mmCIF file of C-alpha atoms in Angstrom:
data_model
loop_
_atom_site.group_PDB
_atom_site.id
_atom_site.type_symbol
_atom_site.label_atom_id
_atom_site.label_comp_id
_atom_site.label_asym_id
_atom_site.label_seq_id
_atom_site.Cartn_x
_atom_site.Cartn_y
_atom_site.Cartn_z
ATOM 1 C CA MET A 1 -108.197 -77.997 23.772
ATOM 2 C CA LYS A 2 -106.766 -80.885 21.745
ATOM 3 C CA HIS A 3 -109.880 -82.938 22.398
ATOM 4 C CA VAL A 4 -112.197 -80.150 21.338
ATOM 5 C CA LEU A 5 -110.195 -79.741 18.140
ATOM 6 C CA GLN A 6 -110.455 -83.488 17.514
ATOM 7 C CA ARG A 7 -114.225 -83.364 17.915
ATOM 8 C CA VAL A 8 -114.533 -80.386 15.604
ATOM 9 C CA LEU A 9 -112.314 -82.056 13.000
ATOM 10 C CA LEU A 10 -114.286 -85.286 13.187
ATOM 11 C CA LEU A 11 -117.524 -83.375 12.821
ATOM 12 C CA ALA A 12 -116.094 -81.453 9.861
ATOM 13 C CA VAL A 13 -115.059 -84.708 8.176
ATOM 14 C CA TYR A 14 -118.564 -86.114 8.691
ATOM 15 C CA VAL A 15 -120.169 -82.996 7.219
ATOM 16 C CA LEU A 16 -117.775 -83.115 4.245
ATOM 17 C CA LEU A 17 -118.463 -86.795 3.585
ATOM 18 C CA LEU A 18 -122.211 -86.390 3.913
ATOM 19 C CA TYR A 19 -122.037 -83.468 1.489
ATOM 20 C CA GLY A 20 -120.031 -85.644 -0.919
ATOM 21 C CA LEU A 21 -122.646 -88.355 -0.598
ATOM 22 C CA TYR A 22 -125.411 -85.817 -1.202
ATOM 23 C CA VAL A 23 -123.759 -84.421 -4.326
ATOM 24 C CA GLY A 24 -122.934 -87.921 -5.591
ATOM 25 C CA ILE A 25 -126.494 -89.185 -5.162
ATOM 26 C CA ILE A 26 -128.788 -86.182 -5.605
ATOM 27 C CA ASN A 27 -126.847 -84.081 -8.108
ATOM 28 C CA ASN A 28 -124.960 -86.673 -10.114
ATOM 29 C CA GLY A 29 -127.149 -89.765 -9.689
ATOM 30 C CA GLU A 30 -124.010 -91.856 -9.284
ATOM 31 C CA HIS A 31 -125.837 -94.556 -7.326
ATOM 32 C CA GLU A 32 -127.938 -95.362 -10.393
ATOM 33 C CA GLU A 33 -124.810 -95.637 -12.525
ATOM 34 C CA VAL A 34 -123.326 -97.985 -9.944
ATOM 35 C CA GLY A 35 -126.526 -100.034 -9.987
ATOM 36 C CA ALA A 36 -126.529 -100.233 -13.769
ATOM 37 C CA LEU A 37 -122.853 -101.239 -13.788
ATOM 38 C CA ALA A 38 -123.337 -103.874 -11.103
ATOM 39 C CA SER A 39 -126.297 -105.406 -12.934
ATOM 40 C CA LEU A 40 -124.105 -106.444 -15.855
ATOM 41 C CA ILE A 41 -121.698 -109.347 -16.014
ATOM 42 C CA CYS A 42 -118.126 -108.033 -15.750
ATOM 43 C CA TYR A 43 -116.009 -110.149 -18.090
ATOM 44 C CA SER A 44 -112.810 -108.771 -16.599
ATOM 45 C CA CYS A 45 -113.899 -110.191 -13.248
ATOM 46 C CA ILE A 46 -114.491 -113.601 -14.790
ATOM 47 C CA GLY A 47 -111.207 -113.447 -16.661
ATOM 48 C CA VAL A 48 -112.240 -113.521 -20.314
ATOM 49 C CA MET B 1 -117.885 -99.092 26.132
ATOM 50 C CA ILE B 2 -118.530 -101.669 23.405
ATOM 51 C CA PRO B 3 -120.479 -104.792 24.467
ATOM 52 C CA ARG B 4 -118.481 -107.911 25.436
ATOM 53 C CA LEU B 5 -120.456 -109.818 22.831
ATOM 54 C CA PHE B 6 -117.520 -109.379 20.445
ATOM 55 C CA VAL B 7 -115.287 -111.695 22.445
ATOM 56 C CA ARG B 8 -117.628 -114.668 22.261
ATOM 57 C CA ARG B 9 -116.082 -117.351 20.074
ATOM 58 C CA TRP B 10 -119.239 -117.781 18.026
ATOM 59 C CA PHE B 11 -119.843 -114.090 17.400
ATOM 60 C CA GLN B 12 -117.389 -113.446 14.557
ATOM 61 C CA PRO B 13 -118.207 -116.618 12.546
ATOM 62 C CA LEU B 14 -121.911 -115.938 13.070
ATOM 63 C CA CYS B 15 -121.581 -112.378 11.724
ATOM 64 C CA GLN B 16 -119.439 -113.524 8.810
ATOM 65 C CA GLY B 17 -121.748 -116.408 7.924
ATOM 66 C CA ALA B 18 -124.851 -114.230 8.157
ATOM 67 C CA SER B 19 -123.265 -111.538 6.000
ATOM 68 C CA LEU B 20 -122.154 -114.121 3.428
ATOM 69 C CA LEU B 21 -125.789 -115.168 3.029
ATOM 70 C CA ALA B 22 -127.113 -111.617 3.178
ATOM 71 C CA LEU B 23 -124.672 -110.319 0.561
ATOM 72 C CA ASN B 24 -125.202 -113.282 -1.736
ATOM 73 C CA GLY B 25 -128.849 -114.053 -1.241
ATOM 74 C CA TYR B 26 -130.100 -113.917 -4.839
ATOM 75 C CA VAL B 27 -130.909 -117.558 -5.474
ATOM 76 C CA ALA B 28 -133.221 -116.804 -8.430
ATOM 77 C CA PHE B 29 -130.179 -116.654 -10.764
ATOM 78 C CA PHE B 30 -130.081 -120.411 -11.001
ATOM 79 C CA THR B 31 -133.505 -120.420 -12.630
ATOM 80 C CA THR B 32 -133.462 -117.116 -14.533
ATOM 81 C CA PHE B 33 -129.733 -116.939 -15.507
ATOM 82 C CA GLN B 34 -129.948 -113.181 -14.948
ATOM 83 C CA LEU B 35 -127.967 -111.194 -12.406
ATOM 84 C CA TYR B 36 -129.966 -109.355 -9.759
ATOM 85 C CA GLN B 37 -130.902 -105.916 -11.114
ATOM 86 C CA GLY B 38 -132.901 -104.414 -8.249
ATOM 87 C CA PRO B 39 -132.308 -101.277 -6.200
ATOM 88 C CA LEU B 40 -129.885 -102.952 -3.772
ATOM 89 C CA LYS B 41 -127.299 -103.012 -6.578
ATOM 90 C CA ASN B 42 -127.103 -99.211 -6.208
ATOM 91 C CA ILE B 43 -125.470 -99.708 -2.814
ATOM 92 C CA CYS B 44 -121.727 -100.209 -2.357
ATOM 93 C CA LEU B 45 -121.118 -102.092 0.851
ATOM 94 C CA PRO B 46 -117.566 -101.855 2.238
ATOM 95 C CA VAL B 47 -116.698 -105.478 1.511
ATOM 96 C CA LEU B 48 -114.974 -107.131 -1.420
ATOM 97 C CA ASN B 49 -117.911 -109.071 -2.842
ATOM 98 C CA CYS B 50 -117.946 -109.248 -6.638
ATOM 99 C CA HIS B 51 -121.168 -107.869 -8.148
ATOM 100 C CA SER B 52 -120.853 -110.286 -11.049
ATOM 101 C CA CYS B 53 -121.384 -113.133 -8.601
ATOM 102 C CA PRO B 54 -124.705 -114.684 -9.698
ATOM 103 C CA ALA B 55 -126.067 -114.451 -6.168
ATOM 104 C CA ALA B 56 -124.724 -110.953 -5.333
ATOM 105 C CA LEU B 57 -127.232 -108.370 -4.156
ATOM 106 C CA PHE B 58 -124.896 -105.375 -3.775
ATOM 107 C CA ALA B 59 -122.282 -103.588 -5.871
ATOM 108 C CA CYS B 60 -118.552 -104.124 -5.397
ATOM 109 C CA PRO B 61 -117.036 -100.829 -4.175
ATOM 110 C CA ILE B 62 -113.706 -101.389 -5.934
ATOM 111 C CA GLY B 63 -115.442 -102.244 -9.223
ATOM 112 C CA ALA B 64 -117.581 -99.117 -8.917
ATOM 113 C CA LEU B 65 -114.576 -96.980 -7.941
ATOM 114 C CA GLN B 66 -112.651 -98.174 -10.981
ATOM 115 C CA TYR B 67 -115.585 -97.418 -13.266
ATOM 116 C CA PHE B 68 -115.559 -93.743 -12.267
ATOM 117 C CA ILE B 69 -111.758 -93.554 -12.413
ATOM 118 C CA MET B 70 -111.784 -95.159 -15.871
ATOM 119 C CA THR B 71 -114.252 -92.550 -17.083
ATOM 120 C CA HIS B 72 -112.081 -89.810 -15.517
ATOM 121 C CA ARG B 73 -114.693 -88.666 -13.000
ATOM 122 C CA LEU B 74 -114.517 -88.152 -9.276
ATOM 123 C CA PRO B 75 -116.348 -91.067 -7.585
ATOM 124 C CA LEU B 76 -118.064 -88.929 -4.935
ATOM 125 C CA TYR B 77 -120.752 -91.450 -4.016
ATOM 126 C CA VAL B 78 -118.427 -94.439 -3.694
ATOM 127 C CA LEU B 79 -115.624 -92.560 -1.927
ATOM 128 C CA SER B 80 -117.958 -90.758 0.477
ATOM 129 C CA SER B 81 -119.899 -93.876 1.432
ATOM 130 C CA LEU B 82 -116.706 -95.892 1.980
ATOM 131 C CA ALA B 83 -115.058 -93.086 3.919
ATOM 132 C CA LEU B 84 -118.159 -92.665 6.105
ATOM 133 C CA VAL B 85 -117.948 -96.321 7.082
ATOM 134 C CA GLY B 86 -114.184 -96.023 7.536
ATOM 135 C CA ILE B 87 -114.306 -92.948 9.747
ATOM 136 C CA THR B 88 -117.048 -94.523 11.886
ATOM 137 C CA LEU B 89 -115.930 -98.148 12.213
ATOM 138 C CA GLY B 90 -112.472 -98.400 10.647
ATOM 139 C CA ARG B 91 -111.913 -101.852 9.145
ATOM 140 C CA LEU B 92 -114.693 -103.492 11.151
ATOM 141 C CA SER B 93 -116.362 -104.680 7.945
ATOM 142 C CA CYS B 94 -113.137 -106.572 7.067
ATOM 143 C CA GLY B 95 -113.249 -108.416 10.363
ATOM 144 C CA LEU B 96 -116.939 -109.135 10.704
ATOM 145 C CA VAL B 97 -118.633 -108.823 7.319
ATOM 146 C CA CYS B 98 -116.279 -109.638 4.420
ATOM 147 C CA PRO B 99 -117.071 -113.108 2.972
ATOM 148 C CA PHE B 100 -113.553 -113.584 1.610
ATOM 149 C CA GLY B 101 -112.079 -112.810 5.020
ATOM 150 C CA PHE B 102 -114.410 -115.471 6.401
ATOM 151 C CA LEU B 103 -113.177 -118.005 3.853
ATOM 152 C CA GLN B 104 -109.547 -117.276 4.753
ATOM 153 C CA ASP B 105 -110.324 -117.571 8.472
ATOM 154 C CA VAL B 106 -111.989 -120.954 7.940
ATOM 155 C CA ILE B 107 -109.091 -122.296 5.840
ATOM 156 C CA PHE B 108 -106.549 -121.070 8.396
ATOM 157 C CA LYS B 109 -108.284 -123.122 11.076
ATOM 158 C CA ILE B 110 -107.844 -126.248 8.935
ATOM 159 C CA GLY B 111 -104.114 -125.750 8.318
ATOM 160 C CA SER B 112 -101.407 -126.912 10.702
ATOM 161 C CA VAL B 113 -98.220 -125.194 9.443
ATOM 162 C CA ARG B 114 -97.957 -121.563 10.588
ATOM 163 C CA ILE B 115 -95.952 -118.940 8.689
ATOM 164 C CA GLU B 116 -95.514 -115.342 9.790
ATOM 165 C CA LEU B 117 -95.732 -112.726 7.095
ATOM 166 C CA PRO B 118 -92.830 -110.228 6.831
ATOM 167 C CA ARG B 119 -93.875 -106.705 7.843
ATOM 168 C CA TRP B 120 -92.985 -105.179 4.472
ATOM 169 C CA CYS B 121 -95.700 -107.248 2.762
ATOM 170 C CA ARG B 122 -98.366 -105.041 4.286
ATOM 171 C CA HIS B 123 -97.289 -102.135 2.056
ATOM 172 C CA ILE B 124 -98.116 -104.004 -1.164
ATOM 173 C CA LYS B 125 -101.842 -103.367 -0.784
ATOM 174 C CA TYR B 126 -101.257 -99.602 -0.972
ATOM 175 C CA ALA B 127 -99.442 -100.119 -4.275
ATOM 176 C CA VAL B 128 -102.458 -102.154 -5.424
ATOM 177 C CA LEU B 129 -104.861 -99.396 -4.324
ATOM 178 C CA PHE B 130 -103.006 -96.408 -5.749
ATOM 179 C CA GLY B 131 -101.129 -98.139 -8.576
ATOM 180 C CA VAL B 132 -103.588 -100.673 -9.950
ATOM 181 C CA VAL B 133 -107.031 -99.432 -8.900
ATOM 182 C CA CYS B 134 -106.320 -95.723 -9.432
ATOM 183 C CA LEU B 135 -103.362 -95.163 -11.757
ATOM 184 C CA ILE B 136 -103.578 -98.031 -14.263
ATOM 185 C CA SER B 137 -107.376 -97.791 -14.439
ATOM 186 C CA TYR B 138 -107.109 -94.044 -15.052
ATOM 187 C CA VAL B 139 -104.357 -94.205 -17.679
ATOM 188 C CA PHE B 140 -105.488 -97.253 -19.641
ATOM 189 C CA ALA B 141 -109.255 -96.967 -18.977
ATOM 190 C CA VAL B 142 -109.533 -100.625 -17.999
ATOM 191 C CA PRO B 143 -110.844 -102.187 -14.786
ATOM 192 C CA ALA B 144 -107.286 -103.202 -13.888
ATOM 193 C CA PHE B 145 -107.959 -104.690 -10.463
ATOM 194 C CA CYS B 146 -110.920 -106.732 -11.734
ATOM 195 C CA LYS B 147 -108.544 -108.392 -14.194
ATOM 196 C CA ILE B 148 -106.358 -109.681 -11.370
ATOM 197 C CA CYS B 149 -108.943 -109.961 -8.589
ATOM 198 C CA PRO B 150 -108.834 -113.517 -7.258
ATOM 199 C CA VAL B 151 -112.095 -113.015 -5.348
ATOM 200 C CA ALA B 152 -113.950 -112.308 -8.586
ATOM 201 C CA VAL B 153 -112.925 -115.562 -10.251
ATOM 202 C CA LEU B 154 -114.075 -117.487 -7.200
ATOM 203 C CA GLU B 155 -117.395 -115.710 -6.788
ATOM 204 C CA ALA B 156 -118.214 -114.907 -10.412
ATOM 205 C CA GLY B 157 -115.854 -116.810 -12.713
ATOM 206 C CA PHE B 158 -116.495 -120.367 -11.598
ATOM 207 C CA PRO B 159 -120.288 -120.138 -11.080
ATOM 208 C CA LEU B 160 -120.852 -118.305 -14.376
ATOM 209 C CA ALA B 161 -118.524 -120.587 -16.331
ATOM 210 C CA LEU B 162 -120.467 -123.563 -15.014
ATOM 211 C CA HIS B 163 -123.980 -122.180 -15.394
ATOM 212 C CA ASP B 164 -123.859 -119.700 -18.267
ATOM 213 C CA PRO B 165 -123.085 -121.229 -21.681
ATOM 214 C CA ALA B 166 -122.243 -117.757 -23.102
ATOM 215 C CA VAL B 167 -119.463 -117.362 -20.526
ATOM 216 C CA SER B 168 -118.084 -120.865 -20.950
ATOM 217 C CA GLN B 169 -118.023 -120.302 -24.741
ATOM 218 C CA ARG B 170 -115.942 -117.161 -24.164
ATOM 219 C CA ILE B 171 -113.415 -119.224 -22.222
ATOM 220 C CA PHE B 172 -113.340 -122.154 -24.631
ATOM 221 C CA ASN B 173 -115.113 -121.911 -27.937
ATOM 222 C CA THR B 174 -116.252 -125.457 -28.649
ATOM 223 C CA SER B 175 -117.227 -124.757 -32.294
ATOM 224 C CA THR B 176 -113.816 -123.339 -33.281
ATOM 225 C CA GLY B 177 -111.769 -125.165 -30.631
ATOM 226 C CA VAL B 178 -110.028 -121.925 -29.657
ATOM 227 C CA PHE B 179 -109.093 -121.445 -26.009
ATOM 228 C CA THR B 180 -109.204 -117.775 -24.966
ATOM 229 C CA GLY B 181 -109.459 -118.084 -21.223
ATOM 230 C CA TRP B 182 -105.814 -117.475 -20.317
ATOM 231 C CA LEU B 183 -106.738 -114.731 -17.887
ATOM 232 C CA PHE B 184 -109.259 -117.097 -16.328
ATOM 233 C CA VAL B 185 -106.507 -119.690 -15.898
ATOM 234 C CA PHE B 186 -104.149 -117.083 -14.416
ATOM 235 C CA LYS B 187 -106.788 -115.966 -11.936
ATOM 236 C CA THR B 188 -107.594 -119.577 -11.078
ATOM 237 C CA VAL B 189 -103.913 -120.196 -10.281
ATOM 238 C CA CYS B 190 -103.845 -116.990 -8.185
ATOM 239 C CA ILE B 191 -106.886 -117.980 -6.136
ATOM 240 C CA GLY B 192 -105.450 -121.492 -5.721
ATOM 241 C CA VAL B 193 -102.160 -120.124 -4.389
ATOM 242 C CA LEU B 194 -104.014 -117.707 -2.135
ATOM 243 C CA LEU B 195 -106.276 -120.358 -0.654
ATOM 244 C CA VAL B 196 -103.341 -122.725 -0.071
ATOM 245 C CA ALA B 197 -101.418 -119.861 1.562
ATOM 246 C CA SER B 198 -104.445 -119.122 3.767
ATOM 247 C CA ALA B 199 -103.936 -122.475 5.462
ATOM 248 C CA SER B 200 -100.582 -121.297 6.853
ATOM 249 C CA ILE B 201 -100.757 -117.501 6.825
ATOM 250 C CA LYS B 202 -103.436 -115.498 8.604
ATOM 251 C CA ARG B 203 -105.566 -113.663 6.023
ATOM 252 C CA PRO B 204 -102.919 -113.274 3.274
ATOM 253 C CA PHE B 205 -105.219 -111.491 0.826
ATOM 254 C CA CYS B 206 -106.465 -108.942 3.381
ATOM 255 C CA ARG B 207 -102.936 -108.176 4.531
ATOM 256 C CA ILE B 208 -101.064 -108.165 1.227
ATOM 257 C CA LEU B 209 -103.413 -107.366 -1.633
ATOM 258 C CA CYS B 210 -106.822 -106.035 -0.638
ATOM 259 C CA PRO B 211 -107.237 -102.446 -1.925
ATOM 260 C CA LEU B 212 -110.449 -101.990 0.030
ATOM 261 C CA GLY B 213 -108.706 -102.973 3.257
ATOM 262 C CA ALA B 214 -105.946 -100.501 2.392
ATOM 263 C CA PHE B 215 -108.506 -97.721 1.927
ATOM 264 C CA LEU B 216 -110.501 -98.464 5.083
ATOM 265 C CA GLY B 217 -107.281 -98.978 7.046
ATOM 266 C CA LEU B 218 -106.332 -95.352 6.418
ATOM 267 C CA PHE B 219 -109.181 -94.400 8.776
ATOM 268 C CA ASN B 220 -108.402 -96.901 11.555
ATOM 269 C CA ARG B 221 -106.342 -94.471 13.605
ATOM 270 C CA TYR B 222 -108.964 -91.708 13.384
ATOM 271 C CA SER B 223 -112.212 -93.682 13.392
ATOM 272 C CA LEU B 224 -114.985 -93.304 15.920
ATOM 273 C CA LEU B 225 -114.440 -96.886 17.072
ATOM 274 C CA ARG B 226 -110.936 -97.505 18.420
ATOM 275 C CA LEU B 227 -109.004 -99.887 20.577
ATOM 276 C CA ASP B 228 -107.709 -98.681 23.906
ATOM 277 C CA VAL B 229 -104.759 -100.630 25.323
ATOM 278 C CA ASN B 230 -103.809 -100.136 28.948
ATOM 279 C CA ARG B 231 -100.050 -100.474 28.483
ATOM 280 C CA ASP B 232 -99.262 -99.950 32.176
ATOM 281 C CA ALA B 233 -101.373 -102.938 33.195
ATOM 282 C CA CYS B 234 -100.185 -105.195 30.340
ATOM 283 C CA THR B 235 -98.405 -108.287 31.647
ATOM 284 C CA GLY B 236 -96.929 -109.221 28.259
ATOM 285 C CA CYS B 237 -98.802 -112.533 28.083
ATOM 286 C CA GLU B 238 -99.311 -111.952 24.315
ATOM 287 C CA LYS B 239 -102.779 -113.463 24.408
ATOM 288 C CA CYS B 240 -103.963 -110.639 22.137
ATOM 289 C CA ALA B 241 -101.207 -111.360 19.613
ATOM 290 C CA ARG B 242 -102.048 -115.076 19.501
ATOM 291 C CA ILE B 243 -105.741 -114.463 18.997
ATOM 292 C CA CYS B 244 -105.303 -111.660 16.426
ATOM 293 C CA PRO B 245 -106.332 -112.725 12.891
ATOM 294 C CA VAL B 246 -103.645 -110.473 11.362
ATOM 295 C CA ASP B 247 -100.759 -111.116 13.781
ATOM 296 C CA LEU B 248 -100.736 -107.679 15.403
ATOM 297 C CA ASN B 249 -98.916 -106.885 18.614
ATOM 298 C CA LEU B 250 -101.320 -104.524 20.321
ATOM 299 C CA MET B 251 -98.608 -102.952 22.465
ATOM 300 C CA PHE B 252 -97.251 -101.331 19.311
ATOM 301 C CA ASP B 253 -99.910 -101.762 16.634
ATOM 302 C CA ALA B 254 -103.254 -100.995 18.279
ATOM 303 C CA ASN B 255 -105.347 -98.936 15.850
ATOM 304 C CA SER B 256 -102.856 -99.489 13.041
ATOM 305 C CA ALA B 257 -104.154 -99.752 9.480
ATOM 306 C CA GLU B 258 -103.715 -103.536 9.636
ATOM 307 C CA CYS B 259 -106.272 -104.105 12.401
ATOM 308 C CA VAL B 260 -109.455 -105.643 10.977
ATOM 309 C CA ARG B 261 -111.433 -104.761 14.119
ATOM 310 C CA CYS B 262 -112.581 -108.304 14.820
ATOM 311 C CA MET B 263 -112.461 -107.256 18.498
ATOM 312 C CA LYS B 264 -111.259 -110.687 19.625
ATOM 313 C CA CYS B 265 -108.397 -109.011 21.479
ATOM 314 C CA THR B 266 -110.902 -107.329 23.775
ATOM 315 C CA ALA B 267 -111.072 -110.693 25.547
ATOM 316 C CA CYS B 268 -108.021 -109.366 27.408
ATOM 317 C CA ASP B 269 -109.009 -107.143 30.320
ATOM 318 C CA HIS B 270 -106.408 -104.580 29.294
ATOM 319 C CA VAL B 271 -107.767 -104.067 25.791
ATOM 320 C CA LYS B 272 -111.032 -102.215 25.401
ATOM 321 C CA ALA B 273 -112.994 -101.205 22.345
ATOM 322 C CA LYS B 274 -114.244 -97.666 22.776
ATOM 323 C CA HIS B 275 -115.912 -95.052 20.699
ATOM 324 C CA VAL B 276 -113.810 -91.971 20.305
ATOM 325 C CA PHE B 277 -115.876 -89.777 22.593
ATOM 326 C CA SER B 278 -115.059 -91.974 25.554
ATOM 327 C CA PHE B 279 -111.387 -91.134 24.911
ATOM 328 C CA PHE B 280 -112.205 -87.523 25.525
ATOM 329 C CA ARG B 281 -112.962 -88.286 29.139
ATOM 330 C CA ARG B 282 -109.753 -87.549 30.965
ATOM 331 C CA GLU B 283 -109.902 -90.595 33.226
ATOM 332 C CA ASN B 284 -110.010 -93.003 30.300
ATOM 333 C CA ASN B 285 -107.039 -91.616 28.440
ATOM 334 C CA VAL B 286 -103.952 -93.799 28.163
#
């Protein structure tokens, strides 16, 4: 019973994370924002 | 059962070296003086590799996470992609992919003095994750971890200061003679201390400060890939503890958040790397 519950929980976590990824990419276009951010020089990273 | 390939001495350095080149493979910067701006930069790989590094091809997950926190939005894409890797592989990317982990491993092999880190030090990285990356970034709307990140000054600070006149002018303005690079100096001292410490302490940054390791480590105990220690058959030879890159005693700490999943300990016959579904088989349970 415990093992079945573990499998179900793991599956539920996967579904939740994939849904989060879907919303983040398809609905919000967050990946493009990340790309735009990462294409610029971060002066905080350099230390100026 | 996970292949025995992991226990080969050359396997981990080969993976780390290959990933170092794969993550930082944009050599065109040195002719164009422009960071890579292609579609790969949309991807956050679960390793601490600064995206301001002139050769970087991917985005830094902590930098991206901070950006969304700073703008008071939920970072669904970054969190979900990191958590997916975490729940599947745990901290495997720390052990086999992270370039800074590789650097620390290499320096540790050079050093001769060995110092053991106190156990309480491992909790600092959670303060860095929740305090610096989340709280300070949220409240003050600044990329707080980037300002103290020693990896960034090594990967981005030094190369850009040397190659980009605009950056070097921001550190030391030659026309006015004003030095404004105090943060750069601070970070340089930090990375110096860290690299010197790496010669005596196994992976000090990963164990004390890395917020990404702290995040991925939260999934270690529940991830699909886990370590299975046969405690009944253990002879107490401590071979696993000696070989461990983060000084873990597998009798007590197997699958703890500290384990970087390098899988070297699976060289011992009593330690096996298994995916979680093999644990469900009754005969394999410990």
